[in-house]
CSV table of C-alpha atoms and ligand atoms in Angstrom, one decimal:
chain,number,residue,atom,x,y,z
A,1,MET,CA,103.7,71.9,108.4
A,2,THR,CA,105.2,73.0,105.1
A,3,ARG,CA,108.4,75.1,105.5
A,4,LEU,CA,108.8,77.8,103.0
A,5,VAL,CA,111.8,80.2,102.2
A,6,VAL,CA,111.1,83.0,99.9
A,7,LEU,CA,114.0,84.8,98.3
A,8,THR,CA,113.1,88.3,97.0
A,9,GLY,CA,115.1,90.8,94.9
A,10,ALA,CA,114.7,94.2,93.3
A,11,GLY,CA,111.9,93.0,91.0
A,12,ILE,CA,109.4,92.7,93.8
A,13,SER,CA,109.7,96.4,94.6
A,14,ALA,CA,109.8,97.5,91.0
A,15,GLU,CA,106.2,98.2,90.8
A,16,SER,CA,106.4,100.3,93.9
A,17,GLY,CA,108.7,102.6,91.9
A,18,VAL,CA,112.1,101.4,93.3
A,19,PRO,CA,114.4,100.9,90.4
A,20,THR,CA,116.0,97.4,89.7
A,21,PHE,CA,119.7,97.0,89.3
A,22,ARG,CA,120.2,95.4,85.9
A,23,GLY,CA,118.4,96.1,82.7
A,24,PRO,CA,117.8,99.2,80.6
A,25,ASP,CA,116.5,101.4,83.4
A,26,GLY,CA,118.5,99.6,86.0
A,27,LEU,CA,120.3,101.4,88.8
A,28,TRP,CA,123.6,100.2,87.7
A,29,GLU,CA,123.0,101.7,84.1
A,30,GLY,CA,123.8,105.1,85.3
A,31,HIS,CA,126.6,104.1,87.7
A,32,ARG,CA,129.6,102.0,87.6
A,33,ILE,CA,129.2,99.4,90.4
A,34,GLU,CA,132.8,99.9,91.4
A,35,ASP,CA,132.2,103.7,91.8
A,36,VAL,CA,129.5,103.4,94.4
A,37,ALA,CA,129.1,99.8,95.8
A,38,THR,CA,132.5,98.7,96.9
A,39,PRO,CA,134.6,99.4,100.1
A,40,GLU,CA,137.3,100.7,97.7
A,41,ALA,CA,135.0,103.3,96.3
A,42,PHE,CA,134.0,104.5,99.8
A,43,GLU,CA,137.8,104.8,100.7
A,44,ARG,CA,138.5,106.8,97.5
A,45,ASP,CA,135.4,109.0,97.4
A,46,PRO,CA,133.2,108.7,100.5
A,47,HIS,CA,131.2,111.8,99.6
A,48,THR,CA,129.9,110.3,96.2
A,49,VAL,CA,129.1,107.0,97.8
A,50,LEU,CA,127.2,108.6,100.7
A,51,ARG,CA,125.3,110.8,98.4
A,52,PHE,CA,124.3,107.9,96.2
A,53,TYR,CA,122.7,106.1,99.2
A,54,ASP,CA,121.3,109.2,100.7
A,55,GLU,CA,119.3,109.7,97.5
A,56,ARG,CA,118.0,106.3,97.5
A,57,ARG,CA,117.2,106.5,101.2
A,58,ARG,CA,115.2,109.6,100.6
A,59,ALA,CA,113.4,108.0,97.7
A,60,LEU,CA,111.8,105.5,100.1
A,61,HIS,CA,109.6,108.3,101.5
A,62,GLY,CA,107.8,108.4,98.1
A,63,VAL,CA,107.1,104.6,97.7
A,64,GLU,CA,104.8,102.1,99.2
A,65,PRO,CA,104.5,98.3,99.4
A,66,ASN,CA,102.6,96.8,96.4
A,67,PRO,CA,100.3,93.7,96.4
A,68,ALA,CA,103.3,91.4,96.2
A,69,HIS,CA,104.7,92.5,99.5
A,70,THR,CA,101.2,92.5,101.2
A,71,ALA,CA,100.5,89.1,100.0
A,72,LEU,CA,103.7,87.7,101.5
A,73,ALA,CA,102.9,89.5,104.8
A,74,ARG,CA,99.3,87.8,104.6
A,75,LEU,CA,101.0,84.5,104.2
A,76,GLU,CA,103.1,85.0,107.2
A,77,ARG,CA,100.1,85.9,109.3
A,78,ALA,CA,98.5,82.7,108.2
A,79,ILE,CA,101.5,80.3,108.7
A,80,GLY,CA,103.9,82.2,111.1
A,81,ALA,CA,107.5,81.1,111.5
A,82,ASP,CA,107.2,78.4,108.9
A,83,LEU,CA,107.8,81.2,106.4
A,84,LEU,CA,111.2,82.9,106.2
A,85,ILE,CA,111.6,85.8,103.8
A,86,VAL,CA,115.2,86.4,102.6
A,87,THR,CA,115.5,89.7,100.9
A,88,GLN,CA,118.4,91.1,98.8
A,89,ASN,CA,116.6,94.4,98.9
A,90,VAL,CA,117.8,97.3,101.0
A,91,ASP,CA,114.4,99.0,101.0
A,92,ASP,CA,112.0,98.4,103.9
A,93,LEU,CA,108.9,97.6,101.9
A,94,HIS,CA,108.5,94.0,103.3
A,95,GLU,CA,108.4,95.4,106.9
A,96,ARG,CA,106.1,98.2,105.9
A,97,ALA,CA,103.7,95.6,104.4
A,98,GLY,CA,103.8,93.7,107.8
A,99,THR,CA,106.4,91.0,107.3
A,100,ARG,CA,108.3,90.2,110.6
A,101,ASN,CA,110.3,87.0,109.9
A,102,LEU,CA,112.7,88.7,107.5
A,103,VAL,CA,116.4,88.7,106.8
A,104,HIS,CA,118.0,91.6,105.0
A,105,MET,CA,121.0,89.7,103.6
A,106,HIS,CA,122.4,92.8,101.8
A,107,GLY,CA,121.7,95.2,104.7
A,108,GLU,CA,119.2,98.2,105.0
A,109,LEU,CA,119.1,101.7,103.6
A,110,ARG,CA,117.5,102.8,106.8
A,111,ARG,CA,120.4,101.6,109.0
A,112,ALA,CA,123.9,103.0,109.4
A,113,GLN,CA,127.0,101.2,110.5
A,114,CYS,CA,129.7,102.9,112.5
A,115,LEU,CA,133.2,102.1,111.3
A,116,SER,CA,134.6,103.1,114.6
A,117,CYS,CA,132.5,101.2,117.3
A,118,GLY,CA,130.6,98.8,115.0
A,119,ALA,CA,127.1,100.0,116.2
A,120,ARG,CA,124.3,99.6,113.5
A,121,PRO,CA,121.7,102.2,114.5
A,122,ALA,CA,118.4,102.6,112.7
A,123,TRP,CA,119.0,105.7,110.5
A,124,ASP,CA,116.8,107.9,108.4
A,125,ALA,CA,118.8,111.1,107.8
A,126,ASP,CA,121.5,111.9,105.2
A,127,LEU,CA,125.0,110.5,105.9
A,128,ALA,CA,127.0,112.7,103.5
A,129,PRO,CA,127.2,115.6,106.1
A,130,ARG,CA,129.1,113.0,108.2
A,131,PRO,CA,126.9,113.0,111.3
A,132,ALA,CA,128.1,111.7,114.7
A,133,CYS,CA,127.6,108.1,115.7
A,134,PRO,CA,124.8,108.1,118.4
A,135,VAL,CA,126.8,105.5,120.3
A,136,CYS,CA,130.5,106.6,120.2
A,137,GLY,CA,130.2,110.2,118.9
A,138,GLU,CA,132.8,109.4,116.0
A,139,ARG,CA,131.9,110.7,112.5
A,140,MET,CA,132.5,107.5,110.8
A,141,LEU,CA,129.1,106.3,109.8
A,142,ARG,CA,128.4,104.5,106.4
A,143,PRO,CA,125.2,103.0,105.1
A,144,ASP,CA,124.6,99.5,106.5
A,145,VAL,CA,124.4,97.9,103.0
A,146,VAL,CA,126.5,95.1,101.9
A,147,TRP,CA,128.9,96.1,99.1
A,148,PHE,CA,130.5,93.9,96.4
A,149,GLY,CA,133.4,92.1,98.1
A,150,GLU,CA,131.7,92.1,101.6
A,151,MET,CA,130.0,89.2,103.4
A,152,PRO,CA,126.2,89.2,103.3
A,153,TYR,CA,124.4,89.1,106.7
A,154,GLU,CA,123.0,86.0,108.5
A,155,LEU,CA,124.3,83.5,106.0
A,156,ASP,CA,124.2,80.6,108.6
A,157,ARG,CA,120.6,81.2,109.4
A,158,ILE,CA,119.6,81.5,105.8
A,159,GLU,CA,121.4,78.3,104.8
A,160,GLN,CA,119.8,76.4,107.6
A,161,ALA,CA,116.4,77.5,106.5
A,162,VAL,CA,117.1,76.8,102.9
A,163,VAL,CA,118.2,73.2,103.5
A,164,ALA,CA,115.2,72.5,105.7
A,165,ALA,CA,112.8,74.1,103.3
A,166,ASP,CA,110.0,72.1,101.6
A,167,VAL,CA,109.4,74.9,99.1
A,168,PHE,CA,111.8,77.5,97.9
A,169,VAL,CA,110.5,80.4,96.0
A,170,SER,CA,112.5,83.0,94.2
A,171,ILE,CA,110.8,86.3,93.4
A,172,GLY,CA,112.0,89.2,91.2
A,173,THR,CA,115.7,88.4,91.2
A,174,SER,CA,118.0,87.9,88.3
A,175,GLY,CA,120.1,85.3,89.8
A,176,ALA,CA,123.3,87.3,89.0
A,177,VAL,CA,124.6,87.8,92.6
A,178,TYR,CA,126.0,85.0,94.8
A,179,PRO,CA,125.6,83.6,97.4
A,180,ALA,CA,121.8,84.3,96.8
A,181,ALA,CA,121.8,82.9,93.4
A,182,GLY,CA,123.0,79.5,94.7
A,183,TYR,CA,120.2,79.0,97.1
A,184,VAL,CA,117.8,77.4,94.5
A,185,ALA,CA,120.4,74.6,93.9
A,186,LEU,CA,121.0,74.1,97.6
A,187,ALA,CA,117.3,74.0,98.3
A,188,ALA,CA,116.7,71.4,95.4
A,189,ALA,CA,119.7,69.3,96.5
A,190,PHE,CA,117.9,69.0,99.9
A,191,GLY,CA,114.6,68.0,98.3
A,192,ALA,CA,112.7,71.2,98.2
A,193,ARG,CA,110.2,72.1,95.5
A,194,THR,CA,111.5,75.2,93.7
A,195,VAL,CA,109.3,78.0,92.3
A,196,GLU,CA,110.2,81.1,90.4
A,197,LEU,CA,108.0,84.2,90.1
A,198,ASN,CA,109.7,86.7,87.9
A,199,LEU,CA,109.0,89.2,85.0
A,200,GLU,CA,111.1,87.0,82.7
A,201,SER,CA,113.1,83.7,83.0
A,202,SER,CA,116.2,84.4,85.1
A,203,ASP,CA,119.7,83.1,84.6
A,204,ALA,CA,119.1,80.5,87.4
A,205,LEU,CA,121.7,77.9,88.1
A,206,ILE,CA,119.3,75.1,87.6
A,207,PRO,CA,115.7,75.0,86.3
A,208,PHE,CA,113.0,75.7,88.7
A,209,ASP,CA,110.2,73.0,89.1
A,210,ASP,CA,107.7,75.7,88.4
A,211,ALA,CA,108.6,78.9,86.7
A,212,ARG,CA,106.0,81.6,86.2
A,213,THR,CA,106.6,84.8,84.3
A,214,GLY,CA,104.8,88.1,84.8
A,215,PRO,CA,104.6,91.0,87.2
A,216,ALA,CA,105.1,90.3,90.9
A,217,SER,CA,102.0,92.2,91.9
A,218,THR,CA,99.9,89.6,90.1
A,219,LEU,CA,101.9,86.5,90.4
A,220,VAL,CA,102.7,86.7,94.1
A,221,PRO,CA,99.2,87.2,95.4
A,222,ALA,CA,98.0,84.4,93.1
A,223,TRP,CA,100.7,82.0,94.4
A,224,VAL,CA,99.9,82.9,98.0
A,225,ASP,CA,96.2,82.2,97.4
A,226,GLU,CA,97.2,78.7,96.1
A,227,VAL,CA,99.4,78.0,99.0
A,228,MET,CA,96.7,79.1,101.5
A,229,ARG,CA,94.1,77.0,99.7
A,230,ALA,CA,96.4,73.9,99.9
A,231,GLY,CA,96.6,74.6,103.6
A,232,ALA,CA,100.4,74.9,103.7
B,301,APR,N1,107.8,91.7,88.7
B,301,APR,C1,108.6,90.6,88.8
B,301,APR,N2,109.9,90.6,88.5
B,301,APR,C2,110.4,91.7,88.0
B,301,APR,C3,109.7,92.9,87.9
B,301,APR,C4,108.3,92.9,88.2
B,301,APR,N3,107.5,93.8,88.2
B,301,APR,N4,110.4,93.9,87.3
B,301,APR,C5,111.7,93.3,87.2
B,301,APR,N5,111.6,92.1,87.5
B,301,APR,C6,112.7,91.1,87.5
B,301,APR,C7,113.7,91.3,86.3
B,301,APR,O1,113.3,90.6,85.2
B,301,APR,C8,115.0,90.8,86.9
B,301,APR,O2,115.1,89.3,86.7
B,301,APR,O3,113.5,91.3,88.6
B,301,APR,C9,114.9,90.9,88.5
B,301,APR,C10,115.8,92.1,88.9
B,301,APR,O4,117.1,91.8,88.9
B,301,APR,P1,118.3,92.7,89.4
B,301,APR,O5,118.1,94.0,88.8
B,301,APR,O6,119.6,92.0,89.0
B,301,APR,O7,118.1,92.7,91.0
B,301,APR,P2,118.5,91.6,92.0
B,301,APR,O8,118.4,90.2,91.5
B,301,APR,O9,117.7,92.0,93.2
B,301,APR,O10,120.0,92.0,92.3
B,301,APR,C11,120.8,91.3,93.3
B,301,APR,O11,122.5,92.7,92.9
B,301,APR,O12,123.7,94.7,92.7
B,301,APR,C12,123.2,93.8,93.6
B,301,APR,O13,123.1,94.1,95.8
B,301,APR,C13,122.4,94.3,94.7
B,301,APR,O14,120.8,93.0,96.0
B,301,APR,C14,121.1,93.3,94.7
B,301,APR,C15,121.7,92.2,93.9
């Protein structure tokens, strides 16, 4: 069987109405990263940081998966565990589309993390009012998202899958943030064919074997159809 690793970034959710990070309308345009997405920012001004993520969590109620998310879920139903999706996104659109074999390497908006006991409960309410941790009762919850300077989740599992992959696909990511941006070179070094599906050519570390430009909602379903026709 062909083993596939698909890395997704903010571009796959853009057409669902979730803003990307970089670019003219990007999330970072209106905010300094160091004011909202670092552990130091949270120490300095927890209220502002919690409100920033509360707003983004609430916004998830108004968005739906788009055809790119549903096509990847369809591919998983067809080939099962030979497909691993590694997302940098903190939204839950892959799961809502039906994907199960998924790593949220940068964490999840709909999960909290307790700085007192380490619990990581599913969470859908605002964190700015400093609610109590359901496990230990302390009021020390933060969003379970990975900030700049912190270690992404499940790196060992991701790297094992990337080096074992026959095909590595990057969808809707600018290639600006490591370690995710390094996976294409790792996959290629271990013999994978590399594919990029992105609105525009990204700042990838090495050229992809196959780079297609256009909206994810069109490119991803077309690529999934090709893979399924080829009997991956
Ligand atoms: N279809 C396909 N690609 C798109 C679309 C679309 N409809 N819209 C935008 N894109 C592309 C952009 O061209 C860009 O290359 O998606 C990419 C989004 O890039 P970023 O905004 O940098 O998002 P991402 O790569 O996911 O950022 C990585 O940076 O700040 C952090 O932790 C945050 O996980 C995030 C990480």
